[in-house]
Every structure is written in structure tokens, then in C-alpha cells.
PDB file of C-alpha atoms in Angstrom:
ATOM      1  CA  MET A 157      35.659  13.508 127.810  1.00 54.00           C
ATOM      2  CA  ALA A 158      36.886  16.391 126.504  1.00 67.00           C
ATOM      3  CA  VAL A 159      35.946  17.522 122.469  1.00 80.00           C
ATOM      4  CA  GLN A 160      38.967  16.678 119.861  1.00 88.00           C
ATOM      5  CA  ASN A 161      39.616  20.266 118.124  1.00 94.00           C
ATOM      6  CA  PRO A 162      40.364  18.860 115.016  1.00 96.00           C
ATOM      7  CA  TYR A 163      42.394  21.503 113.790  1.00 97.00           C
ATOM      8  CA  ALA A 164      44.097  21.730 116.955  1.00 96.00           C
ATOM      9  CA  ASP A 165      47.607  20.180 114.791  1.00 96.00           C
ATOM     10  CA  ARG A 166      48.184  22.931 112.523  1.00 96.00           C
ATOM     11  CA  LEU A 167      47.649  25.888 116.050  1.00 96.00           C
ATOM     12  CA  GLY A 168      50.822  24.182 117.295  1.00 95.00           C
ATOM     13  CA  ARG A 169      53.486  24.997 115.663  1.00 96.00           C
ATOM     14  CA  ILE A 170      52.522  28.922 115.255  1.00 97.00           C
ATOM     15  CA  PRO A 171      54.096  30.849 117.976  1.00 96.00           C
ATOM     16  CA  VAL A 172      51.449  32.999 119.884  1.00 97.00           C
ATOM     17  CA  GLU A 173      51.761  35.865 122.340  1.00 98.00           C
ATOM     18  CA  ARG A 174      49.458  37.532 124.395  1.00 98.00           C
ATOM     19  CA  HIS A 175      49.577  41.010 125.745  1.00 98.00           C
ATOM     20  CA  GLU A 176      47.500  43.355 127.161  1.00 98.00           C
ATOM     21  CA  VAL A 177      47.731  47.396 125.809  1.00 98.00           C
ATOM     22  CA  GLU A 178      45.623  50.317 127.343  1.00 98.00           C
ATOM     23  CA  VAL A 179      42.854  51.799 125.480  1.00 98.00           C
ATOM     24  CA  LEU A 180      40.388  54.407 125.930  1.00 97.00           C
ATOM     25  CA  GLY A 181      40.284  54.165 129.390  1.00 97.00           C
ATOM     26  CA  GLY A 182      39.918  50.651 129.811  1.00 97.00           C
ATOM     27  CA  ARG A 183      42.848  47.019 128.982  1.00 98.00           C
ATOM     28  CA  THR A 184      42.107  45.317 126.192  1.00 98.00           C
ATOM     29  CA  ALA A 185      43.672  41.606 126.426  1.00 98.00           C
ATOM     30  CA  TYR A 186      44.980  40.164 122.563  1.00 98.00           C
ATOM     31  CA  TRP A 187      46.897  38.223 121.887  1.00 98.00           C
ATOM     32  CA  VAL A 188      49.620  38.102 118.265  1.00 98.00           C
ATOM     33  CA  TYR A 189      50.165  34.791 115.848  1.00 98.00           C
ATOM     34  CA  GLY A 190      52.528  33.991 113.664  1.00 97.00           C
ATOM     35  CA  PRO A 191      55.644  35.477 112.521  1.00 94.00           C
ATOM     36  CA  ALA A 192      57.171  38.411 114.060  1.00 92.00           C
ATOM     37  CA  ASP A 193      58.543  39.807 110.537  1.00 94.00           C
ATOM     38  CA  ALA A 194      55.969  38.689 108.576  1.00 96.00           C
ATOM     39  CA  ALA A 195      55.296  41.132 105.357  1.00 95.00           C
ATOM     40  CA  THR A 196      51.470  41.071 106.363  1.00 97.00           C
ATOM     41  CA  THR A 197      49.079  41.414 109.392  1.00 98.00           C
ATOM     42  CA  ILE A 198      45.960  40.880 110.139  1.00 98.00           C
ATOM     43  CA  LEU A 199      43.131  42.299 112.363  1.00 98.00           C
ATOM     44  CA  ALA A 200      40.881  40.188 112.846  1.00 98.00           C
ATOM     45  CA  VAL A 201      37.491  40.716 115.343  1.00 98.00           C
ATOM     46  CA  HIS A 202      35.486  38.442 116.732  1.00 98.00           C
ATOM     47  CA  GLY A 203      31.635  37.941 116.748  1.00 97.00           C
ATOM     48  CA  PHE A 204      29.080  38.900 119.096  1.00 97.00           C
ATOM     49  CA  ARG A 205      29.340  37.246 122.486  1.00 95.00           C
ATOM     50  CA  GLY A 206      33.296  34.681 120.765  1.00 96.00           C
ATOM     51  CA  ASP A 207      36.374  36.248 122.047  1.00 98.00           C
ATOM     52  CA  HIS A 208      39.811  34.961 120.147  1.00 98.00           C
ATOM     53  CA  HIS A 209      39.088  31.380 120.306  1.00 97.00           C
ATOM     54  CA  GLY A 210      36.700  32.056 117.272  1.00 97.00           C
ATOM     55  CA  LEU A 211      38.852  32.589 114.754  1.00 98.00           C
ATOM     56  CA  GLU A 212      41.909  30.162 115.948  1.00 98.00           C
ATOM     57  CA  PRO A 213      40.879  27.906 112.813  1.00 98.00           C
ATOM     58  CA  VAL A 214      41.333  29.967 109.709  1.00 98.00           C
ATOM     59  CA  VAL A 215      44.757  31.653 111.144  1.00 98.00           C
ATOM     60  CA  ALA A 216      45.904  28.418 111.981  1.00 98.00           C
ATOM     61  CA  PHE A 217      45.870  27.500 107.231  1.00 98.00           C
ATOM     62  CA  LEU A 218      46.948  31.438 107.373  1.00 97.00           C
ATOM     63  CA  ASP A 219      49.999  30.613 106.840  1.00 94.00           C
ATOM     64  CA  GLY A 220      53.391  33.240 107.237  1.00 94.00           C
ATOM     65  CA  ILE A 221      51.061  35.789 109.088  1.00 97.00           C
ATOM     66  CA  ARG A 222      50.670  37.386 111.301  1.00 98.00           C
ATOM     67  CA  VAL A 223      47.103  37.925 112.568  1.00 98.00           C
ATOM     68  CA  ILE A 224      46.254  40.146 115.901  1.00 98.00           C
ATOM     69  CA  SER A 225      43.122  38.901 117.932  1.00 98.00           C
ATOM     70  CA  PRO A 226      42.072  40.974 120.257  1.00 98.00           C
ATOM     71  CA  ASP A 227      39.026  39.695 122.859  1.00 98.00           C
ATOM     72  CA  LEU A 228      36.044  42.738 122.623  1.00 98.00           C
ATOM     73  CA  PRO A 229      35.841  44.570 125.288  1.00 98.00           C
ATOM     74  CA  GLY A 230      32.974  42.752 127.440  1.00 98.00           C
ATOM     75  CA  PHE A 231      33.695  39.445 125.935  1.00 98.00           C
ATOM     76  CA  GLY A 232      36.838  37.250 126.765  1.00 98.00           C
ATOM     77  CA  GLU A 233      39.467  38.574 129.171  1.00 98.00           C
ATOM     78  CA  THR A 234      38.720  42.120 128.028  1.00 98.00           C
ATOM     79  CA  ALA A 235      37.152  43.839 130.196  1.00 98.00           C
ATOM     80  CA  PRO A 236      34.606  46.681 129.986  1.00 98.00           C
ATOM     81  CA  LEU A 237      35.655  49.976 129.062  1.00 98.00           C
ATOM     82  CA  PRO A 238      34.715  52.457 131.528  1.00 96.00           C
ATOM     83  CA  GLY A 239      31.968  55.158 132.191  1.00 95.00           C
ATOM     84  CA  ARG A 240      30.485  53.877 128.639  1.00 95.00           C
ATOM     85  CA  THR A 241      27.487  52.276 126.944  1.00 96.00           C
ATOM     86  CA  HIS A 242      29.272  49.246 124.267  1.00 97.00           C
ATOM     87  CA  THR A 243      26.778  50.710 121.695  1.00 97.00           C
ATOM     88  CA  LEU A 244      28.374  50.349 118.136  1.00 98.00           C
ATOM     89  CA  GLN A 245      30.394  54.137 117.990  1.00 98.00           C
ATOM     90  CA  THR A 246      32.109  52.844 121.467  1.00 98.00           C
ATOM     91  CA  TYR A 247      33.461  49.599 119.670  1.00 98.00           C
ATOM     92  CA  ALA A 248      34.471  51.387 116.764  1.00 98.00           C
ATOM     93  CA  ASP A 249      36.180  54.162 118.427  1.00 98.00           C
ATOM     94  CA  TRP A 250      37.693  50.871 120.570  1.00 98.00           C
ATOM     95  CA  LEU A 251      39.470  49.575 117.483  1.00 98.00           C
ATOM     96  CA  ARG A 252      39.682  53.192 116.063  1.00 98.00           C
ATOM     97  CA  GLU A 253      42.201  53.333 119.539  1.00 98.00           C
ATOM     98  CA  PHE A 254      43.434  49.844 119.528  1.00 98.00           C
ATOM     99  CA  ALA A 255      44.728  49.516 116.247  1.00 98.00           C
ATOM    100  CA  ALA A 256      46.977  52.836 116.158  1.00 98.00           C
ATOM    101  CA  ALA A 257      48.487  51.424 119.769  1.00 98.00           C
ATOM    102  CA  ALA A 258      48.956  47.647 118.737  1.00 98.00           C
ATOM    103  CA  ALA A 259      48.065  46.320 115.144  1.00 97.00           C
ATOM    104  CA  PRO A 260      48.839  50.230 112.697  1.00 96.00           C
ATOM    105  CA  GLU A 261      49.008  49.678 108.802  1.00 92.00           C
ATOM    106  CA  ALA A 262      47.186  45.983 109.356  1.00 98.00           C
ATOM    107  CA  ILE A 263      45.226  44.681 107.265  1.00 98.00           C
ATOM    108  CA  VAL A 264      41.511  44.640 108.826  1.00 98.00           C
ATOM    109  CA  LEU A 265      39.458  41.012 109.305  1.00 98.00           C
ATOM    110  CA  GLY A 266      36.258  41.208 111.165  1.00 98.00           C
ATOM    111  CA  HIS A 267      33.546  37.971 111.641  1.00 98.00           C
ATOM    112  CA  SER A 268      29.518  38.483 112.069  1.00 97.00           C
ATOM    113  CA  PHE A 269      28.821  41.678 114.748  1.00 97.00           C
ATOM    114  CA  GLY A 270      33.154  41.572 113.817  1.00 98.00           C
ATOM    115  CA  SER A 271      31.807  42.782 110.170  1.00 98.00           C
ATOM    116  CA  ILE A 272      29.716  45.306 111.947  1.00 98.00           C
ATOM    117  CA  VAL A 273      32.511  47.081 114.322  1.00 98.00           C
ATOM    118  CA  SER A 274      35.013  46.859 111.034  1.00 98.00           C
ATOM    119  CA  ALA A 275      32.623  48.668 108.597  1.00 98.00           C
ATOM    120  CA  ALA A 276      32.214  51.854 111.440  1.00 98.00           C
ATOM    121  CA  ALA A 277      35.509  51.881 112.052  1.00 98.00           C
ATOM    122  CA  VAL A 278      36.837  51.809 109.242  1.00 98.00           C
ATOM    123  CA  ALA A 279      33.688  53.987 107.576  1.00 98.00           C
ATOM    124  CA  GLY A 280      35.111  56.459 110.334  1.00 97.00           C
ATOM    125  CA  GLY A 281      38.505  56.441 109.398  1.00 97.00           C
ATOM    126  CA  LEU A 282      40.751  53.555 110.352  1.00 98.00           C
ATOM    127  CA  PRO A 283      43.327  53.304 107.953  1.00 97.00           C
ATOM    128  CA  THR A 284      44.212  50.094 106.249  1.00 98.00           C
ATOM    129  CA  GLU A 285      44.650  49.163 103.098  1.00 97.00           C
ATOM    130  CA  ARG A 286      42.480  46.152 103.090  1.00 98.00           C
ATOM    131  CA  LEU A 287      39.009  45.213 104.733  1.00 98.00           C
ATOM    132  CA  ILE A 288      38.460  41.026 104.956  1.00 98.00           C
ATOM    133  CA  LEU A 289      34.623  40.534 106.087  1.00 98.00           C
ATOM    134  CA  VAL A 290      33.997  36.751 106.953  1.00 98.00           C
ATOM    135  CA  ASN A 291      29.869  35.531 107.373  1.00 98.00           C
ATOM    136  CA  PRO A 292      29.197  40.041 107.200  1.00 98.00           C
ATOM    137  CA  ILE A 293      25.662  40.912 108.266  1.00 97.00           C
ATOM    138  CA  GLY A 294      24.279  42.688 105.386  1.00 95.00           C
ATOM    139  CA  ALA A 295      20.412  42.699 106.042  1.00 91.00           C
ATOM    140  CA  PRO A 296      18.559  43.455 109.051  1.00 84.00           C
ATOM    141  CA  ALA A 297      19.189  40.507 111.501  1.00 73.00           C
ATOM    142  CA  LEU A 298      15.529  41.023 111.620  1.00 63.00           C
ATOM    143  CA  GLU A 299      14.857  40.019 108.506  1.00 65.00           C
ATOM    144  CA  GLY A 300      17.226  37.073 107.658  1.00 57.00           C
ATOM    145  CA  PRO A 301      15.954  33.679 107.026  1.00 57.00           C
ATOM    146  CA  ARG A 302      15.756  33.054 110.877  1.00 59.00           C
ATOM    147  CA  GLY A 303      14.097  36.659 111.344  1.00 59.00           C
ATOM    148  CA  ILE A 304      11.422  34.364 114.324  1.00 65.00           C
ATOM    149  CA  LEU A 305      14.474  33.787 116.068  1.00 67.00           C
ATOM    150  CA  THR A 306      16.384  36.799 116.209  1.00 70.00           C
ATOM    151  CA  ARG A 307      12.838  37.895 118.081  1.00 73.00           C
ATOM    152  CA  LEU A 308      12.984  35.337 120.670  1.00 79.00           C
ATOM    153  CA  ALA A 309      16.319  36.198 120.400  1.00 82.00           C
ATOM    154  CA  VAL A 310      15.357  39.751 121.408  1.00 81.00           C
ATOM    155  CA  LEU A 311      13.503  38.325 124.090  1.00 85.00           C
ATOM    156  CA  TYR A 312      15.345  35.904 125.094  1.00 88.00           C
ATOM    157  CA  TYR A 313      18.215  38.716 125.621  1.00 89.00           C
ATOM    158  CA  TRP A 314      15.979  41.578 127.663  1.00 87.00           C
ATOM    159  CA  ALA A 315      13.942  39.129 130.154  1.00 88.00           C
ATOM    160  CA  GLY A 316      17.866  38.284 131.150  1.00 90.00           C
ATOM    161  CA  ALA A 317      18.311  42.441 131.440  1.00 86.00           C
ATOM    162  CA  LYS A 318      15.163  42.651 133.630  1.00 89.00           C
ATOM    163  CA  LEU A 319      15.006  39.421 135.497  1.00 91.00           C
ATOM    164  CA  PRO A 320      16.483  40.214 139.297  1.00 93.00           C
ATOM    165  CA  ARG A 321      20.402  39.893 138.681  1.00 91.00           C
ATOM    166  CA  VAL A 322      21.179  36.811 139.573  1.00 92.00           C
ATOM    167  CA  LEU A 323      18.683  35.538 137.931  1.00 93.00           C
ATOM    168  CA  GLY A 324      18.802  37.414 134.539  1.00 92.00           C
ATOM    169  CA  GLU A 325      23.029  36.658 134.868  1.00 93.00           C
ATOM    170  CA  ALA A 326      22.110  32.575 135.126  1.00 94.00           C
ATOM    171  CA  VAL A 327      19.615  33.078 132.741  1.00 93.00           C
ATOM    172  CA  LEU A 328      22.578  34.502 130.380  1.00 95.00           C
ATOM    173  CA  ARG A 329      24.608  32.293 130.791  1.00 94.00           C
ATOM    174  CA  SER A 330      22.500  29.079 130.847  1.00 94.00           C
ATOM    175  CA  ARG A 331      23.872  25.879 128.534  1.00 94.00           C
ATOM    176  CA  LEU A 332      21.286  24.894 127.344  1.00 93.00           C
ATOM    177  CA  ILE A 333      20.255  27.807 126.218  1.00 91.00           C
ATOM    178  CA  VAL A 334      23.518  28.092 124.125  1.00 94.00           C
ATOM    179  CA  ARG A 335      23.360  24.814 123.113  1.00 94.00           C
ATOM    180  CA  ILE A 336      20.455  25.803 121.026  1.00 90.00           C
ATOM    181  CA  MET A 337      22.199  28.775 119.806  1.00 90.00           C
ATOM    182  CA  SER A 338      24.328  26.277 118.950  1.00 95.00           C
ATOM    183  CA  VAL A 339      22.380  23.605 117.074  1.00 94.00           C
ATOM    184  CA  SER A 340      20.808  26.165 115.163  1.00 90.00           C
ATOM    185  CA  MET A 341      24.224  27.452 113.754  1.00 93.00           C
ATOM    186  CA  ALA A 342      25.386  23.933 112.548  1.00 95.00           C
ATOM    187  CA  LYS A 343      25.002  22.760 109.180  1.00 96.00           C
ATOM    188  CA  THR A 344      27.728  20.051 109.228  1.00 96.00           C
ATOM    189  CA  ARG A 345      27.010  16.612 109.406  1.00 94.00           C
ATOM    190  CA  ASP A 346      30.374  15.274 110.298  1.00 95.00           C
ATOM    191  CA  ARG A 347      29.779  14.316 113.955  1.00 95.00           C
ATOM    192  CA  ARG A 348      33.914  15.198 115.208  1.00 95.00           C
ATOM    193  CA  LEU A 349      33.156  18.375 113.981  1.00 97.00           C
ATOM    194  CA  ARG A 350      29.395  19.175 115.044  1.00 96.00           C
ATOM    195  CA  ALA A 351      30.615  18.531 118.961  1.00 96.00           C
ATOM    196  CA  PHE A 352      34.218  20.870 118.337  1.00 97.00           C
ATOM    197  CA  ILE A 353      31.967  23.689 117.707  1.00 97.00           C
ATOM    198  CA  HIS A 354      28.924  22.872 120.530  1.00 97.00           C
ATOM    199  CA  GLY A 355      32.398  22.197 122.605  1.00 96.00           C
ATOM    200  CA  GLN A 356      34.440  26.005 121.051  1.00 96.00           C
ATOM    201  CA  HIS A 357      30.640  27.431 121.976  1.00 97.00           C
ATOM    202  CA  ASP A 358      30.118  25.740 125.581  1.00 95.00           C
ATOM    203  CA  ASP A 359      34.120  27.392 126.782  1.00 95.00           C
ATOM    204  CA  TYR A 360      33.365  31.089 125.294  1.00 96.00           C
ATOM    205  CA  PHE A 361      30.241  31.093 124.459  1.00 95.00           C
ATOM    206  CA  SER A 362      29.324  32.728 128.635  1.00 95.00           C
ATOM    207  CA  GLY A 363      32.686  34.393 128.469  1.00 95.00           C
ATOM    208  CA  PHE A 364      31.163  38.016 128.323  1.00 96.00           C
ATOM    209  CA  ALA A 365      31.958  40.203 132.197  1.00 96.00           C
ATOM    210  CA  ASP A 366      28.069  40.717 132.867  1.00 95.00           C
ATOM    211  CA  ARG A 367      24.350  41.447 131.461  1.00 94.00           C
ATOM    212  CA  ASP A 368      25.129  44.513 130.762  1.00 93.00           C
ATOM    213  CA  VAL A 369      27.881  45.021 128.497  1.00 95.00           C
ATOM    214  CA  LEU A 370      26.254  41.516 126.155  1.00 95.00           C
ATOM    215  CA  ARG A 371      22.125  43.712 126.266  1.00 93.00           C
ATOM    216  CA  ASP A 372      24.406  46.514 125.094  1.00 94.00           C
ATOM    217  CA  ALA A 373      26.848  44.746 122.235  1.00 95.00           C
ATOM    218  CA  PHE A 374      22.954  42.622 121.567  1.00 93.00           C
ATOM    219  CA  VAL A 375      20.567  45.488 120.753  1.00 92.00           C
ATOM    220  CA  ALA A 376      23.946  46.797 118.794  1.00 95.00           C
ATOM    221  CA  SER A 377      24.618  44.131 116.537  1.00 94.00           C
ATOM    222  CA  VAL A 378      20.506  43.590 115.416  1.00 91.00           C
ATOM    223  CA  SER A 379      20.138  47.402 115.382  1.00 92.00           C
ATOM    224  CA  HIS A 380      23.244  47.814 112.690  1.00 95.00           C
ATOM    225  CA  ASP A 381      24.338  46.468 109.397  1.00 97.00           C
ATOM    226  CA  VAL A 382      27.245  46.728 106.568  1.00 98.00           C
ATOM    227  CA  ARG A 383      25.178  48.528 103.793  1.00 98.00           C
ATOM    228  CA  ARG A 384      25.347  51.528 105.500  1.00 97.00           C
ATOM    229  CA  TYR A 385      29.090  51.966 105.965  1.00 98.00           C
ATOM    230  CA  ALA A 386      29.465  50.176 102.802  1.00 98.00           C
ATOM    231  CA  PRO A 387      29.325  53.473 100.099  1.00 98.00           C
ATOM    232  CA  ALA A 388      32.094  54.980 102.490  1.00 98.00           C
ATOM    233  CA  ILE A 389      34.538  52.329 102.077  1.00 98.00           C
ATOM    234  CA  ASP A 390      37.149  52.972  99.856  1.00 97.00           C
ATOM    235  CA  GLN A 391      39.494  50.152 100.270  1.00 98.00           C
ATOM    236  CA  PRO A 392      39.558  47.265  97.872  1.00 98.00           C
ATOM    237  CA  THR A 393      36.906  45.154 100.074  1.00 98.00           C
ATOM    238  CA  LEU A 394      36.798  40.653 101.114  1.00 98.00           C
ATOM    239  CA  LEU A 395      33.188  38.955 101.454  1.00 98.00           C
ATOM    240  CA  ILE A 396      33.573  35.561 102.164  1.00 98.00           C
ATOM    241  CA  ALA A 397      30.107  34.485 102.729  1.00 98.00           C
ATOM    242  CA  ALA A 398      27.488  31.765 103.264  1.00 97.00           C
ATOM    243  CA  ASP A 399      25.157  30.120 101.057  1.00 96.00           C
ATOM    244  CA  ARG A 400      23.158  28.640 104.487  1.00 95.00           C
ATOM    245  CA  ASP A 401      23.435  31.719 106.545  1.00 94.00           C
ATOM    246  CA  ASP A 402      20.520  32.545 108.927  1.00 89.00           C
ATOM    247  CA  ILE A 403      21.657  35.678 109.938  1.00 91.00           C
ATOM    248  CA  THR A 404      22.004  37.156 106.305  1.00 93.00           C
ATOM    249  CA  PRO A 405      21.310  35.504 103.062  1.00 93.00           C
ATOM    250  CA  ILE A 406      23.116  34.904  99.727  1.00 96.00           C
ATOM    251  CA  ALA A 407      20.831  37.094  98.154  1.00 96.00           C
ATOM    252  CA  ALA A 408      21.276  40.090 100.743  1.00 96.00           C
ATOM    253  CA  GLN A 409      25.286  38.974 100.303  1.00 97.00           C
ATOM    254  CA  ARG A 410      24.950  39.632  97.072  1.00 98.00           C
ATOM    255  CA  HIS A 411      23.514  43.587  97.302  1.00 97.00           C
ATOM    256  CA  LEU A 412      25.853  43.552  99.323  1.00 98.00           C
ATOM    257  CA  ARG A 413      28.655  43.563  97.628  1.00 98.00           C
ATOM    258  CA  GLU A 414      27.821  46.339  95.217  1.00 98.00           C
ATOM    259  CA  LEU A 415      27.495  48.724  98.082  1.00 98.00           C
ATOM    260  CA  PHE A 416      31.449  49.836  97.946  1.00 98.00           C
ATOM    261  CA  PRO A 417      33.204  51.022  95.697  1.00 98.00           C
ATOM    262  CA  GLN A 418      35.443  47.276  94.889  1.00 97.00           C
ATOM    263  CA  ALA A 419      33.671  44.807  96.593  1.00 98.00           C
ATOM    264  CA  GLU A 420      34.479  40.856  95.477  1.00 98.00           C
ATOM    265  CA  LEU A 421      32.258  38.378  97.009  1.00 98.00           C
ATOM    266  CA  VAL A 422      33.568  34.416  97.314  1.00 98.00           C
ATOM    267  CA  GLU A 423      30.917  32.726  98.670  1.00 98.00           C
ATOM    268  CA  ILE A 424      30.804  29.395 100.466  1.00 98.00           C
ATOM    269  CA  ALA A 425      28.573  25.880  99.525  1.00 97.00           C
ATOM    270  CA  GLY A 426      26.809  24.059 101.777  1.00 96.00           C
ATOM    271  CA  VAL A 427      27.687  26.417 105.066  1.00 97.00           C
ATOM    272  CA  GLY A 428      25.862  28.915 107.773  1.00 96.00           C
ATOM    273  CA  HIS A 429      26.632  31.378 109.999  1.00 96.00           C
ATOM    274  CA  LEU A 430      29.897  29.427 111.388  1.00 97.00           C
ATOM    275  CA  ILE A 431      33.047  29.119 107.697  1.00 98.00           C
ATOM    276  CA  HIS A 432      35.107  30.180 111.035  1.00 98.00           C
ATOM    277  CA  TYR A 433      34.246  26.519 112.180  1.00 98.00           C
ATOM    278  CA  GLU A 434      32.926  24.755 109.525  1.00 98.00           C
ATOM    279  CA  THR A 435      35.084  25.339 106.554  1.00 98.00           C
ATOM    280  CA  PRO A 436      38.266  27.822 108.110  1.00 98.00           C
ATOM    281  CA  GLN A 437      40.813  26.876 104.885  1.00 98.00           C
ATOM    282  CA  GLN A 438      38.318  28.440 102.424  1.00 98.00           C
ATOM    283  CA  ALA A 439      38.239  30.246 103.468  1.00 98.00           C
ATOM    284  CA  ALA A 440      42.005  31.125 104.364  1.00 98.00           C
ATOM    285  CA  SER A 441      42.679  30.372 101.445  1.00 98.00           C
ATOM    286  CA  ALA A 442      39.561  32.976  99.964  1.00 98.00           C
ATOM    287  CA  VAL A 443      41.793  35.701 102.299  1.00 98.00           C
ATOM    288  CA  THR A 444      45.401  34.385 100.614  1.00 98.00           C
ATOM    289  CA  ARG A 445      44.680  34.851  97.138  1.00 97.00           C
ATOM    290  CA  PHE A 446      43.217  38.505  98.343  1.00 98.00           C
ATOM    291  CA  LEU A 447      45.771  39.691  99.743  1.00 97.00           C
ATOM    292  CA  ALA A 448      48.352  37.765  97.066  1.00 92.00           C
ATOM    293  CA  PRO A 449      50.474  41.700  95.756  1.00 77.00           C
ATOM    294  CA  SER A 450      49.613  40.260  92.056  1.00 62.00           C
ATOM    295  CA  ASP A 451      45.580  40.133  93.641  1.00 45.00           C
ATOM    296  CA  ALA A 452      43.548  43.217  91.952  1.00 46.00           C
ATOM    297  CA  GLY A 453      41.229  42.128  94.220  1.00 45.00           C
ATOM    298  CA  THR A 454      38.039  43.539  92.940  1.00 47.00           C
ATOM    299  CA  ARG A 455      34.837  42.916  90.838  1.00 48.00           C
TER     300      ARG A 455
END
């Protein structure tokens, strides 16, 4: 039985095109949403294990804004970068090169792991007028409210990398494990919305190229956080955080705001690490207001 996408009607009214561009010796697949003559363009960077589909609910509410959304190397329809270990530095280098090739001068938006990649790239010289981080990783994942689950995830990815390849790949793509991850992150009590979230994870959470790139990206995601890069980011920054996030508690997000020279924090109540699925309209409203010409965008 197909799961209904609650945002399908709005998405269906937005023009979208698929493109590819060569970046760091590999081909990056990306999607362009919205009007070609839009005054504002956002470069949207998705999170760990996902692909560009994850941010589509937010895109659905960004009226009149052009969004360029690539699949990160090794995920979705973008192959791993040849001859490279997929460290955070590799992803940051890739994002800078991709932006130069396909989204020059775009506003950068990153979700979850994408928040770390985006922050590292901007701190490293990626030009952008403003930075937007949704569910930013604002503290070490192992110290979050569910640090024990993160430690179990470390064991899971370690085992997937050490088992014989066929068995390891099967473990890492296990629908049961994906469902456990999905259930642990979803906070909504709306049964239809929960079904949609689980369906999205079923469809896209196992779209990684192979276990090697998955392991590399996981290590990068739990070994870094946005705090290291915040002081070096001079651009006005918007943090969109959730008060029930199991990866970065809201107190850590409030502290993260203070590390940026210019930052604003929007807190969304009753949601966890899936703002992009559960409250995309609220996130998009915060983004639209932040980008409005009359908005100062700083605390």
C-alpha cells in the first residue's frame, strides 16, 4: 500500500529539473526546484544516509525561492568520489566546488550532517551571504540525550564494515534497523505523518553506494560538530532547532548560537531531529523571514 505524501500537492506545483555536474572527478546529481528567475537561491545540503528527497517538504513551502539540492557523494544518485576517503574535509571540499559550479552566490542551508558539512565549507571559504542550519549538530553526538543509542550505532556501523561484504551490506541495509532508527527519531503522534516518515526512510535510507562510503560518512558525522566552525563564520546565521532533538539538546543549541558572531536561534516545540518532515512549514517560514530584505538576521 502506497504511503500518501502530505506535501505532494504543494510539491507538484513547483517546477523541478534534474542535472549533473562534474565535481572533484566525479558526477554529482542535483535537482533544481522553483522559478529560474527567483531573486533568491538556496543550496540545500541533506543529512546522513538520506538524499535530496529529505528536504523536499521544506522546499514545498519556500514559495518563490529557487532551491538547488544535490545528493551528497556516495548517496542517492551521486557516486562516491573516485580515489578519496569520504571525510568531513572531503565533503566540505566537494560542497565548495559544487557551489562554484552549480550554485554560485547561493544561500547555504544544511540539515543534520549537512549542517556540519555546510559549516565546515563556509568556514573554509565557501562564499555565501547567509547560512541556515536545520537541526544543527551543535554538540558531540555521543554526548546527546540518547548517547547510548549513538554508541550502539557506532557498533552497528563497525560490524557492517567488518563482516564479510555481502553480509555486511545486508546488515547495513536491513529494513528492520532502518525502521528502528525511524521510530526512534519520529515524535509526531499523527499516524499518517508517521507512516510517511517511515516510508521515506524505507525508500531512501539505504540508497548509499556501498558500506565503505557509509562508514566514512558515519565516522565524519559523529567525530565533528558545528561548534568548531561557528566562530569563523561571519555571515548572519539562522539556527532552526527542536526542543525534543535526541542528538543535540536544546540547551546545547542555545550555547551554539553564542559561538557565532551573528546568529539567530528559532526553537520549534514538540519535534525532534525530523523538523524537515514533521514541521517543514514552520522551518520554511523561519527561512523566509530570515531572508526577507528588511530582516536584520542577527541576535
